[in-house]
Amino acid sequence: MINTLQLQFFRIKKSVTFWILLGLCLGLPLLSALFQLLLIGLLNNSPIDWGGIVEFGDVTVAELQSFASMSNDAAVLAVICTSVLLCKEFSGGTIRNIFLSDKSRAQVYGALSVVAVFIGAVYFTAYYLFTLMFNGLILGFGSLSAAQVANACLLSFALGLVAMLLSQSFVVMFLFSVRKTAATMVLSFVLMLVAPAVIQGVVEGCLLVASVNGTTVADAALGWIPLYNVNMLDLSNPDGALIGKILLYELPLAALFFFLGWVALRKADIK
Amino acid sequence: MAETVIRTEHLTKTYGALKAVNDVSIEIERGAIVGLVGQNGAGKTTLIRMLTGLVKPTSGSFELLPQSDRNDTTVAAIVERPSLYLSLSATNNLVAQCKLLGISIDYDHLRRTLELVGLNPTLTTKVKNYSLGMQQRLAIAMTLVGKPQVLILDEPTNGLDPQGIHDMRDIFVRLNRDCGVTLLISSHILSELSKVATEFYIMDRGRVIRRVSAEQLDAVSAQKLRLTVSDVTKAAEVLAQFGKTSVISSTQIFVYTDAPSTQILLSLAQEGVAVTNITQMGDALEQLYLDALSGNVSSTGGDSHD
């Protein structure tokens, strides 16, 4: 497994795709911070009433909060890179060299899964740190105290890593099931982008119906809805029970998808 | 007795109703060069895929080297097409292979390996810009980098020019002779395979239908001559003294013999048989292969495998 990992890290080092996408992890947060600076400036100076002045610091907190969702930009970049890099092993036939070098299927699976998680972690960390840096420098943290900022950062980073683990588990599952770059990418995007959006749409539709009928739904109940509950997170005032519910779904789901990937590879015929 | 390095027992692979490999039991001894011969769809590639662990057998078992001899570098293979990282250079492909095999990267060894297969080691071009022949040469270099004990090659000369085929043949023979590498080579080019291999398994519709040893091949390596004559019945009687004969039409007859053509022609002339044409036919392996496919076991030798 160590040898396979060394091979993959060598490939990563030589991969243009990896470095270009990693460059985007630096460029996009900078562009995003500058764009938000411009947009908020325009909004606050607009003659139209937008419901009060928009605080720069609120935007930073919202931005960090978005990292807790698996549909964040870093996860998207990680899915693209992982699909391109690892599916090439199958499309180019080089996966055969790996199997031939007396590696068991479990070792090959383990090594490629570790690489997928590594790519996700690198992209997420880079994107997160640059967002924190650029947003912090350009927009600031608003009225949050230093302790609150530290808490918010740690929490969003930890939840973001778990969300990244979940989105990369989709990639690993499809990688070993369909073994084609485009299909792996598209199917992963469907699960990580479309599925939460659909769940959110359904929940908000139901909430709307409930409000029309004069009934209310408790936040505690909504917190049990998987992939939706992460939207209810408030970094400035974190709810431990809600965080527990988020992890309760995301960690077992990630484990399930990694397991399904293994099932797909275990007896598969390699072309 | 030589040690068996590849052994399959009743190996079978089915895809739905299709038996791609059907009850194949073979044994290959250390130091042999074995040719795997068969038509398209005969099951050669599926058999090799099973041996290399890419495809799980439906039933049966196999052993590729005793477990005590196995490590990352002992077995290397090319299956169907070159397995290369197209966005890397040739040298970097070899570096990647070294990392995979867990061997230290000796650039001198890599350079020599590239030179051995006829590639320029200073070329930094990405492999995706290589011709199929160059990619095939690099794929062979990839298999050699770990100095394997067993090399399994599926159509290794695909895409190579005649010089390349000749060079590869030399490499295989040298690896076998100088390093004791056991080779299992599947190929459609029987004339090339017969120049390298010392033993052959002929496959048809998933089964090994015949095993041919070097001795058996030698036994049928006699010249095969096709003669066009005025009287085939009389010619058959005359030619019987030179070797086995086979009448193929009212004017044509085959004779398997080492005797000089002049002696044959003289004997026929003495008996009043006119010869209007005499042609030397294909090689022994081709003859054995065609005979095996047509179910003709007894005429030319070889062990039936059924």
Coordinates of C-alpha atoms in Angstrom, one line a residue:
Chain A
M1 CA 0.0 0.0 0.0
I2 CA 2.9 2.3 0.8
N3 CA 4.3 1.8 -2.7
T4 CA 1.0 2.5 -4.3
L5 CA 0.7 5.7 -2.2
Q6 CA 4.3 6.7 -3.3
L7 CA 3.3 6.2 -6.9
Q8 CA 0.2 8.3 -6.5
F9 CA 2.0 11.1 -4.8
F10 CA 4.5 11.1 -7.6
R11 CA 1.7 11.4 -10.1
I12 CA 0.1 14.2 -8.1
K13 CA 3.4 16.1 -8.0
K14 CA 3.6 15.8 -11.8
S15 CA -0.1 16.4 -12.5
V16 CA -0.9 19.8 -14.2
T17 CA -4.6 19.4 -13.3
F18 CA -3.8 19.1 -9.6
W19 CA -1.7 22.3 -9.6
I20 CA -4.1 24.3 -11.7
L21 CA -7.0 23.4 -9.5
L22 CA -4.9 24.1 -6.4
G23 CA -4.2 27.5 -7.9
L24 CA -7.9 28.1 -8.1
C25 CA -8.1 27.4 -4.4
L26 CA -6.0 30.5 -4.0
G27 CA -7.5 32.6 -6.8
L28 CA -11.2 32.0 -6.1
P29 CA -11.2 33.1 -2.5
L30 CA -9.4 36.3 -3.4
L31 CA -11.8 37.0 -6.2
S32 CA -14.7 36.2 -4.0
A33 CA -13.5 38.5 -1.2
L34 CA -13.0 41.4 -3.7
F35 CA -16.3 40.8 -5.4
Q36 CA -18.1 40.8 -2.1
L37 CA -16.3 44.0 -1.0
L38 CA -17.5 45.6 -4.3
L39 CA -21.0 44.2 -4.0
I40 CA -21.6 45.2 -0.4
G41 CA -20.2 48.6 -1.1
L42 CA -22.7 49.0 -3.9
L43 CA -25.6 47.7 -1.9
N44 CA -24.9 49.9 1.1
N45 CA -24.6 53.0 -1.1
S46 CA -27.6 52.1 -3.2
P47 CA -30.7 54.5 -3.0
I48 CA -32.8 51.3 -2.8
D49 CA -33.5 50.1 0.8
W50 CA -32.0 46.6 1.1
G51 CA -33.3 46.2 4.7
G52 CA -30.4 47.8 6.5
I53 CA -26.7 48.1 6.1
V54 CA -24.9 44.8 5.2
E55 CA -22.0 44.1 7.6
F56 CA -18.7 43.0 6.0
G57 CA -18.0 40.8 9.0
D58 CA -21.3 38.9 8.6
V59 CA -20.3 37.9 5.1
T60 CA -17.0 36.4 6.4
V61 CA -18.9 34.3 9.0
A62 CA -21.4 33.2 6.3
E63 CA -18.6 32.3 4.0
L64 CA -16.9 30.2 6.7
Q65 CA -20.3 28.6 7.5
S66 CA -20.7 27.5 3.9
F67 CA -17.6 25.3 4.3
A68 CA -19.6 23.0 6.6
S69 CA -21.8 22.1 3.6
M70 CA -20.4 19.4 1.2
S71 CA -21.3 21.5 -1.8
N72 CA -18.6 24.1 -1.1
D73 CA -16.3 25.2 -3.9
A74 CA -13.3 23.4 -2.5
A75 CA -15.2 20.1 -2.5
V76 CA -16.2 20.7 -6.2
L77 CA -12.5 21.3 -7.1
A78 CA -11.5 18.2 -5.1
V79 CA -14.1 16.0 -6.9
I80 CA -12.8 17.2 -10.3
C81 CA -9.2 16.6 -9.5
T82 CA -9.8 13.2 -7.9
S83 CA -12.0 12.0 -10.7
V84 CA -9.5 13.1 -13.4
L85 CA -6.4 11.8 -11.6
L86 CA -7.7 8.4 -10.3
C87 CA -10.0 7.5 -13.2
K88 CA -6.9 7.8 -15.5
E89 CA -5.6 4.7 -13.7
F90 CA -8.5 2.8 -15.1
S91 CA -8.8 4.5 -18.5
G92 CA -5.1 4.3 -19.2
G93 CA -4.9 0.7 -18.0
T94 CA -2.2 1.6 -15.5
I95 CA -4.3 0.1 -12.7
R96 CA -3.2 -3.2 -14.1
N97 CA 0.4 -2.4 -13.3
I98 CA -0.7 -1.8 -9.7
F99 CA -2.5 -5.1 -9.4
L100 CA 0.3 -6.9 -11.1
S101 CA 2.8 -5.7 -8.5
D102 CA 1.4 -8.2 -6.1
K103 CA -0.9 -5.7 -4.4
S104 CA -4.1 -7.1 -2.9
R105 CA -7.4 -5.5 -3.9
A106 CA -7.8 -4.2 -0.4
Q107 CA -4.4 -2.5 -0.6
V108 CA -5.2 -0.9 -3.9
Y109 CA -8.5 0.2 -2.6
G110 CA -7.1 1.6 0.6
A111 CA -4.3 3.5 -1.2
L112 CA -6.6 5.1 -3.8
S113 CA -9.1 6.0 -1.1
V114 CA -6.4 7.6 1.0
V115 CA -5.3 9.6 -2.1
A116 CA -8.9 10.8 -2.6
V117 CA -9.1 11.9 1.0
F118 CA -5.7 13.6 0.7
I119 CA -6.6 15.6 -2.3
G120 CA -9.9 16.6 -0.7
A121 CA -8.1 17.6 2.5
V122 CA -5.4 19.6 0.6
Y123 CA -8.0 21.5 -1.5
F124 CA -10.3 22.1 1.4
T125 CA -7.5 23.3 3.7
A126 CA -6.0 25.6 1.0
Y127 CA -9.4 27.0 0.0
Y128 CA -10.4 27.5 3.7
L129 CA -7.1 29.2 4.7
F130 CA -7.1 31.5 1.8
T131 CA -10.8 32.4 2.3
L132 CA -10.1 33.0 6.0
M133 CA -7.1 35.1 5.1
F134 CA -8.6 37.2 2.3
N135 CA -12.0 37.6 3.9
G136 CA -10.4 38.4 7.2
L137 CA -8.1 41.0 5.7
I138 CA -10.5 42.6 3.3
L139 CA -13.9 42.2 5.1
G140 CA -13.0 41.5 8.7
F141 CA -15.0 39.5 11.3
G142 CA -17.6 42.1 12.2
S143 CA -18.7 42.2 15.8
L144 CA -17.4 38.7 16.7
S145 CA -14.9 38.6 19.6
A146 CA -11.5 36.9 19.1
A147 CA -12.7 33.8 21.0
Q148 CA -15.9 33.6 18.9
V149 CA -13.8 33.9 15.7
A150 CA -11.5 31.1 16.9
N151 CA -14.4 28.9 17.8
A152 CA -16.2 29.6 14.5
C153 CA -13.0 28.9 12.5
L154 CA -12.3 25.6 14.4
L155 CA -15.9 24.4 14.1
S156 CA -16.3 25.3 10.4
F157 CA -12.9 23.7 9.6
A158 CA -13.8 20.5 11.4
L159 CA -17.3 20.2 10.0
G160 CA -15.9 21.1 6.6
L161 CA -13.4 18.2 6.7
V162 CA -16.2 15.8 7.6
A163 CA -18.3 17.2 4.7
M164 CA -15.2 16.8 2.4
L165 CA -14.9 13.2 3.6
L166 CA -18.5 12.6 2.6
S167 CA -18.2 14.2 -0.9
Q168 CA -14.9 12.3 -1.5
S169 CA -16.6 9.0 -0.5
F170 CA -19.0 9.6 -3.4
V171 CA -16.1 9.9 -5.7
V172 CA -14.4 6.8 -4.4
M173 CA -17.7 4.8 -4.7
F174 CA -18.3 5.9 -8.3
L175 CA -14.6 5.6 -9.2
F176 CA -14.6 1.9 -8.5
S177 CA -18.1 1.3 -9.8
V178 CA -18.1 3.1 -13.2
R179 CA -14.3 3.7 -13.6
K180 CA -14.9 6.6 -16.1
T181 CA -13.9 10.1 -15.5
A182 CA -17.0 11.9 -16.8
A183 CA -19.4 9.5 -15.2
T184 CA -17.6 9.6 -11.8
M185 CA -17.6 13.4 -11.8
V186 CA -21.2 13.8 -12.9
L187 CA -22.6 11.2 -10.5
S188 CA -20.6 12.7 -7.6
F189 CA -21.9 16.2 -8.4
V190 CA -25.4 14.8 -8.5
L191 CA -25.1 13.5 -5.0
M192 CA -23.1 16.4 -3.5
L193 CA -24.9 19.3 -5.2
V194 CA -28.3 18.2 -6.5
A195 CA -29.3 15.9 -3.6
P196 CA -28.9 18.6 -0.8
A197 CA -30.6 21.2 -3.1
V198 CA -33.6 18.9 -3.6
I199 CA -33.8 18.1 0.1
Q200 CA -33.7 21.8 0.9
G201 CA -36.3 22.6 -1.7
V202 CA -38.7 19.9 -0.4
V203 CA -38.2 21.0 3.3
E204 CA -38.7 24.7 2.5
G205 CA -41.8 23.8 0.4
C206 CA -43.2 21.9 3.4
L207 CA -42.3 24.7 5.8
L208 CA -44.2 27.1 3.5
V209 CA -47.2 24.9 3.4
A210 CA -47.0 24.6 7.2
S211 CA -46.9 28.3 7.7
V212 CA -49.9 28.8 5.4
N213 CA -51.8 26.3 7.5
G214 CA -50.7 28.1 10.6
T215 CA -48.6 25.4 12.0
T216 CA -44.9 25.6 13.0
V217 CA -42.1 23.1 12.8
A218 CA -39.6 23.1 15.6
D219 CA -35.9 23.6 14.7
A220 CA -35.1 20.6 16.7
A221 CA -37.2 18.5 14.4
L222 CA -35.7 20.1 11.3
G223 CA -32.2 19.3 12.7
W224 CA -32.9 15.6 12.1
I225 CA -33.2 16.1 8.3
P226 CA -29.9 14.9 6.8
L227 CA -28.0 17.3 4.5
Y228 CA -30.5 20.0 5.4
N229 CA -29.5 20.4 9.0
V230 CA -26.1 21.8 8.1
N231 CA -27.9 24.9 6.7
M232 CA -29.3 25.6 10.2
L233 CA -25.8 25.9 11.7
D234 CA -25.0 29.3 13.3
L235 CA -21.3 29.7 13.8
S236 CA -21.7 32.7 16.0
N237 CA -23.9 30.7 18.3
P238 CA -23.2 27.0 17.7
D239 CA -25.7 24.4 18.9
G240 CA -24.0 21.2 20.1
A241 CA -27.0 19.0 19.6
L242 CA -27.3 20.2 16.0
I243 CA -23.6 19.5 15.4
G244 CA -24.1 16.0 16.8
K245 CA -27.0 15.4 14.4
I246 CA -24.9 16.6 11.4
L247 CA -22.1 14.2 12.3
L248 CA -24.5 11.4 13.1
Y249 CA -25.5 11.4 9.4
E250 CA -22.3 12.5 7.6
L251 CA -19.8 10.1 9.2
P252 CA -21.9 6.9 8.8
L253 CA -22.9 8.0 5.2
A254 CA -19.2 8.5 4.3
A255 CA -18.4 5.1 5.7
L256 CA -21.3 3.5 3.8
F257 CA -20.2 5.0 0.5
F258 CA -16.5 4.0 1.1
F259 CA -17.8 0.5 1.8
L260 CA -19.9 0.4 -1.4
G261 CA -16.8 1.4 -3.4
W262 CA -15.0 -1.6 -1.9
V263 CA -17.8 -3.9 -2.7
A264 CA -17.7 -2.7 -6.3
L265 CA -14.0 -3.4 -6.6
R266 CA -13.8 -6.6 -4.6
K267 CA -14.9 -8.9 -7.3
A268 CA -14.8 -6.6 -10.4
D269 CA -13.0 -7.7 -13.6
I270 CA -10.4 -5.1 -14.5
K271 CA -10.2 -4.3 -18.2
Chain B
M1 CA 12.9 -31.9 -12.6
A2 CA 12.4 -28.2 -13.2
E3 CA 10.2 -26.2 -10.8
T4 CA 6.7 -25.3 -12.0
V5 CA 6.3 -21.5 -11.8
I6 CA 2.8 -21.2 -13.4
R7 CA 0.2 -23.8 -12.7
T8 CA -3.6 -23.7 -13.4
E9 CA -6.1 -26.3 -12.4
H10 CA -9.4 -26.5 -14.2
L11 CA -9.4 -22.7 -14.6
T12 CA -12.7 -21.4 -15.9
K13 CA -14.2 -18.0 -16.5
T14 CA -17.7 -17.5 -17.7
Y15 CA -19.5 -14.4 -18.8
G16 CA -23.2 -15.3 -18.7
A17 CA -23.5 -18.3 -21.1
L18 CA -20.1 -17.7 -22.7
K19 CA -17.2 -19.8 -21.4
A20 CA -14.3 -17.5 -22.2
V21 CA -11.9 -19.9 -20.5
N22 CA -13.0 -23.5 -20.1
D23 CA -11.4 -25.9 -17.7
V24 CA -7.8 -25.0 -18.5
S25 CA -5.0 -26.9 -16.7
I26 CA -1.5 -26.0 -17.7
E27 CA 1.9 -26.2 -16.1
I28 CA 4.9 -24.0 -17.0
E29 CA 8.3 -24.7 -15.8
R30 CA 10.9 -22.2 -14.6
G31 CA 13.1 -21.0 -17.5
A32 CA 10.6 -21.9 -20.3
I33 CA 9.4 -19.6 -23.0
V34 CA 5.9 -20.7 -23.6
G35 CA 3.7 -19.5 -26.5
L36 CA 0.0 -19.2 -26.1
V37 CA -1.6 -19.6 -29.5
G38 CA -5.2 -19.2 -30.6
Q39 CA -7.6 -17.3 -32.8
N40 CA -9.3 -14.1 -31.6
G41 CA -11.7 -15.0 -28.8
A42 CA -9.9 -18.3 -28.1
G43 CA -9.5 -17.2 -24.4
K44 CA -5.8 -16.3 -24.4
T45 CA -6.3 -12.8 -23.0
T46 CA -8.9 -13.9 -20.4
L47 CA -6.5 -16.6 -19.3
I48 CA -3.7 -14.1 -18.9
R49 CA -6.0 -11.6 -17.1
M50 CA -6.8 -14.3 -14.6
L51 CA -3.2 -15.2 -14.1
T52 CA -2.4 -11.5 -13.5
G53 CA -5.2 -11.1 -11.0
L54 CA -7.2 -8.7 -13.1
V55 CA -10.1 -11.1 -13.5
K56 CA -11.5 -13.4 -10.9
P57 CA -11.9 -17.0 -12.1
T58 CA -15.4 -18.4 -12.0
S59 CA -13.9 -21.7 -10.9
G60 CA -10.6 -23.5 -10.7
S61 CA -7.4 -22.2 -9.3
F62 CA -3.9 -21.1 -10.3
E63 CA -0.5 -20.5 -8.8
L64 CA 1.9 -18.0 -10.1
L65 CA 5.2 -18.7 -8.5
P66 CA 5.3 -20.4 -5.1
Q67 CA 4.1 -17.9 -2.5
S68 CA 7.5 -17.8 -0.9
D69 CA 9.0 -16.4 -4.1
R70 CA 6.4 -13.8 -4.7
N71 CA 7.1 -10.1 -4.1
D72 CA 6.3 -6.8 -5.9
T73 CA 8.8 -7.3 -8.6
T74 CA 8.8 -11.1 -9.4
V75 CA 6.0 -11.0 -12.0
A76 CA 5.5 -8.4 -14.7
A77 CA 3.1 -8.4 -17.6
I78 CA 1.7 -6.5 -20.5
V79 CA -2.0 -7.3 -21.0
E80 CA -3.5 -6.3 -24.4
R81 CA -2.3 -2.7 -24.7
P82 CA 0.5 -0.7 -23.2
S83 CA -0.4 0.5 -19.6
L84 CA 1.4 3.9 -19.4
Y85 CA 1.0 7.3 -17.9
L86 CA 0.5 9.2 -21.1
S87 CA 1.1 12.7 -19.6
L88 CA 4.5 11.6 -18.3
S89 CA 7.8 11.2 -20.2
A90 CA 9.3 7.7 -20.7
T91 CA 11.8 8.2 -17.9
N92 CA 9.1 9.4 -15.5
N93 CA 7.0 6.3 -16.4
L94 CA 9.9 4.1 -15.3
V95 CA 10.3 6.2 -12.2
A96 CA 6.6 5.7 -11.4
Q97 CA 7.1 2.0 -11.9
C98 CA 10.1 1.9 -9.6
K99 CA 8.0 3.7 -6.9
L100 CA 5.2 1.2 -7.4
L101 CA 7.6 -1.7 -7.1
G102 CA 9.3 -0.2 -4.1
I103 CA 12.8 -0.2 -5.7
S104 CA 15.3 2.5 -5.5
I105 CA 15.5 4.8 -8.5
D106 CA 18.8 4.2 -10.4
Y107 CA 18.7 6.6 -13.4
D108 CA 21.6 4.6 -15.0
H109 CA 19.5 1.5 -14.9
L110 CA 16.5 3.3 -16.3
R111 CA 18.6 4.8 -19.1
R112 CA 20.0 1.3 -20.0
T113 CA 16.5 -0.2 -19.9
L114 CA 15.2 2.4 -22.3
E115 CA 18.2 1.9 -24.6
L116 CA 17.6 -1.9 -24.4
V117 CA 14.2 -1.5 -25.9
G118 CA 15.4 1.0 -28.5
L119 CA 14.1 4.2 -27.0
N120 CA 16.0 7.4 -26.6
P121 CA 16.5 8.0 -22.8
T122 CA 17.0 11.7 -23.3
L123 CA 13.6 12.2 -24.9
T124 CA 11.4 14.3 -22.6
T125 CA 8.3 14.1 -24.9
K126 CA 5.1 13.0 -23.2
V127 CA 4.3 9.4 -23.9
K128 CA 0.9 10.5 -25.4
N129 CA 2.9 11.8 -28.4
Y130 CA 4.6 8.4 -29.0
S131 CA 3.7 6.1 -31.8
L132 CA 2.0 2.8 -30.8
G133 CA 5.3 1.0 -31.5
M134 CA 7.2 3.4 -29.2
Q135 CA 4.5 2.9 -26.5
Q136 CA 4.8 -0.8 -26.9
R137 CA 8.6 -0.6 -26.4
L138 CA 8.1 1.5 -23.3
A139 CA 5.6 -0.9 -21.9
I140 CA 8.2 -3.7 -22.3
A141 CA 10.7 -1.5 -20.6
M142 CA 8.2 -1.0 -17.7
T143 CA 8.0 -4.8 -17.3
L144 CA 11.8 -5.1 -17.2
V145 CA 12.6 -2.4 -14.7
G146 CA 11.9 -4.6 -11.7
K147 CA 14.0 -7.5 -13.1
P148 CA 11.1 -10.0 -12.9
Q149 CA 11.3 -13.8 -12.7
V150 CA 8.2 -14.3 -14.8
L151 CA 7.1 -12.2 -17.7
I152 CA 3.6 -12.5 -19.1
L153 CA 3.2 -10.8 -22.4
D154 CA -0.1 -10.5 -24.3
E155 CA 0.6 -9.6 -28.0
P156 CA 3.9 -7.9 -27.1
T157 CA 4.8 -7.1 -30.7
N158 CA 1.5 -5.3 -31.5
G159 CA 2.3 -2.1 -33.4
L160 CA 6.0 -2.9 -33.8
D161 CA 7.7 -2.6 -37.1
P162 CA 9.7 -5.6 -38.4
Q163 CA 12.9 -4.3 -36.9
G164 CA 11.1 -3.8 -33.6
I165 CA 9.7 -7.3 -33.7
H166 CA 13.2 -8.6 -34.3
D167 CA 14.7 -6.5 -31.5
M168 CA 12.0 -7.7 -29.0
R169 CA 12.6 -11.3 -29.9
D170 CA 16.2 -10.8 -29.2
I171 CA 15.4 -9.2 -25.8
F172 CA 13.1 -12.0 -24.8
V173 CA 15.6 -14.7 -25.7
R174 CA 18.4 -12.8 -23.9
L175 CA 16.3 -12.4 -20.8
N176 CA 15.5 -16.1 -20.8
R177 CA 19.0 -17.2 -21.5
D178 CA 21.0 -14.7 -19.4
C179 CA 18.6 -14.0 -16.5
G180 CA 16.5 -17.2 -16.4
V181 CA 13.3 -15.3 -16.9
T182 CA 10.3 -17.5 -17.6
L183 CA 8.1 -16.0 -20.4
L184 CA 4.5 -16.7 -21.3
I185 CA 3.8 -15.0 -24.6
S186 CA 0.5 -14.9 -26.5
S187 CA 0.7 -13.9 -30.1
H188 CA -1.1 -14.2 -33.4
I189 CA 2.2 -14.1 -35.3
L190 CA 3.1 -17.8 -35.3
S191 CA 6.2 -17.4 -37.3
E192 CA 7.6 -15.0 -34.7
L193 CA 6.5 -17.1 -31.7
S194 CA 8.0 -20.2 -33.2
K195 CA 11.4 -18.5 -33.3
V196 CA 11.3 -17.7 -29.6
A197 CA 9.1 -20.2 -27.7
T198 CA 10.1 -23.7 -26.7
E199 CA 6.7 -24.9 -25.8
F200 CA 3.2 -24.0 -27.0
Y201 CA -0.4 -24.2 -25.8
I202 CA -2.9 -24.0 -28.5
M203 CA -6.3 -22.6 -27.4
D204 CA -9.6 -22.7 -29.1
R205 CA -13.0 -21.6 -27.8
G206 CA -11.8 -21.3 -24.3
R207 CA -10.0 -24.6 -24.1
V208 CA -6.4 -25.7 -24.4
I209 CA -6.7 -28.2 -27.2
R210 CA -3.1 -29.1 -27.6
R211 CA 0.3 -28.7 -25.8
V212 CA 3.3 -28.8 -28.1
S213 CA 6.8 -29.3 -26.8
A214 CA 10.0 -28.3 -28.5
E215 CA 10.7 -31.9 -29.3
Q216 CA 7.3 -32.4 -30.9
L217 CA 7.8 -29.2 -32.9
D218 CA 11.2 -30.4 -34.1
A219 CA 9.6 -33.7 -35.1
V220 CA 7.3 -32.0 -37.5
S221 CA 9.8 -29.4 -38.6
A222 CA 10.5 -31.4 -41.7
Q223 CA 9.9 -29.6 -44.9
K224 CA 6.4 -29.6 -46.2
L225 CA 6.3 -29.6 -49.9
R226 CA 3.3 -29.2 -52.2
L227 CA 3.7 -30.8 -55.6
T228 CA 1.5 -30.4 -58.6
V229 CA 1.8 -33.7 -60.5
S230 CA 0.3 -35.6 -63.5
D231 CA -0.7 -38.7 -61.4
V232 CA -1.3 -38.2 -57.7
T233 CA -1.9 -41.9 -57.0
K234 CA 1.4 -42.9 -58.5
A235 CA 3.1 -39.9 -56.9
A236 CA 1.8 -40.9 -53.4
E237 CA 3.3 -44.4 -53.9
V238 CA 6.7 -42.9 -54.9
L239 CA 6.7 -40.2 -52.2
A240 CA 5.9 -42.6 -49.4
Q241 CA 9.6 -43.6 -49.2
F242 CA 10.5 -39.9 -48.3
G243 CA 7.9 -39.3 -45.6
K244 CA 4.2 -38.8 -44.8
T245 CA 2.1 -37.7 -47.7
S246 CA -1.3 -36.2 -48.0
V247 CA -3.3 -36.0 -51.3
I248 CA -5.2 -32.7 -51.4
S249 CA -6.6 -32.7 -54.9
S250 CA -6.5 -34.7 -58.2
T251 CA -3.3 -32.9 -59.1
Q252 CA -1.8 -31.8 -55.8
I253 CA -0.1 -33.7 -53.0
F254 CA 1.8 -32.7 -49.8
V255 CA 4.9 -34.5 -48.6
Y256 CA 6.6 -34.0 -45.2
T257 CA 10.3 -34.7 -45.7
D258 CA 13.9 -33.6 -45.1
A259 CA 15.0 -35.2 -48.4
P260 CA 16.4 -32.8 -51.0
S261 CA 13.9 -31.7 -53.7
T262 CA 16.2 -32.9 -56.5
Q263 CA 16.1 -36.4 -55.1
I264 CA 12.3 -36.3 -54.9
L265 CA 12.0 -34.9 -58.4
L266 CA 14.4 -37.6 -59.7
S267 CA 12.4 -40.4 -58.1
L268 CA 9.1 -39.1 -59.5
A269 CA 10.6 -38.7 -63.0
Q270 CA 12.0 -42.2 -62.9
E271 CA 8.4 -43.5 -62.3
G272 CA 7.1 -41.4 -65.1
V273 CA 5.3 -38.8 -62.9
A274 CA 5.5 -35.3 -64.3
V275 CA 6.0 -32.5 -61.8
T276 CA 4.7 -29.1 -63.0
N277 CA 5.2 -27.2 -59.7
I278 CA 6.9 -27.7 -56.3
T279 CA 6.4 -25.3 -53.4
Q280 CA 7.8 -25.3 -49.9
M281 CA 4.9 -24.6 -47.4
G282 CA 4.6 -22.8 -44.0
D283 CA 6.4 -23.6 -40.8
A284 CA 5.8 -26.4 -38.4
L285 CA 4.0 -24.4 -35.7
E286 CA 1.5 -23.1 -38.2
Q287 CA 1.0 -26.6 -39.4
L288 CA 0.4 -27.9 -35.9
Y289 CA -1.9 -25.0 -35.1
L290 CA -4.0 -25.5 -38.2
D291 CA -4.1 -29.2 -37.6
A292 CA -5.2 -28.7 -34.0
L293 CA -7.9 -26.3 -35.0
S294 CA -9.2 -28.8 -37.6
G295 CA -9.1 -31.6 -35.0
N296 CA -6.3 -33.4 -36.8
V297 CA -4.3 -34.7 -33.9
S298 CA -2.5 -37.7 -35.2
S299 CA -0.9 -36.5 -38.4
T300 CA 1.6 -34.1 -37.0
G301 CA 2.2 -34.9 -33.4
G302 CA 1.5 -33.0 -30.2
D303 CA -0.5 -33.8 -27.0
S304 CA -4.2 -33.5 -27.2
H305 CA -5.4 -31.7 -24.1
D306 CA -8.9 -33.0 -24.0

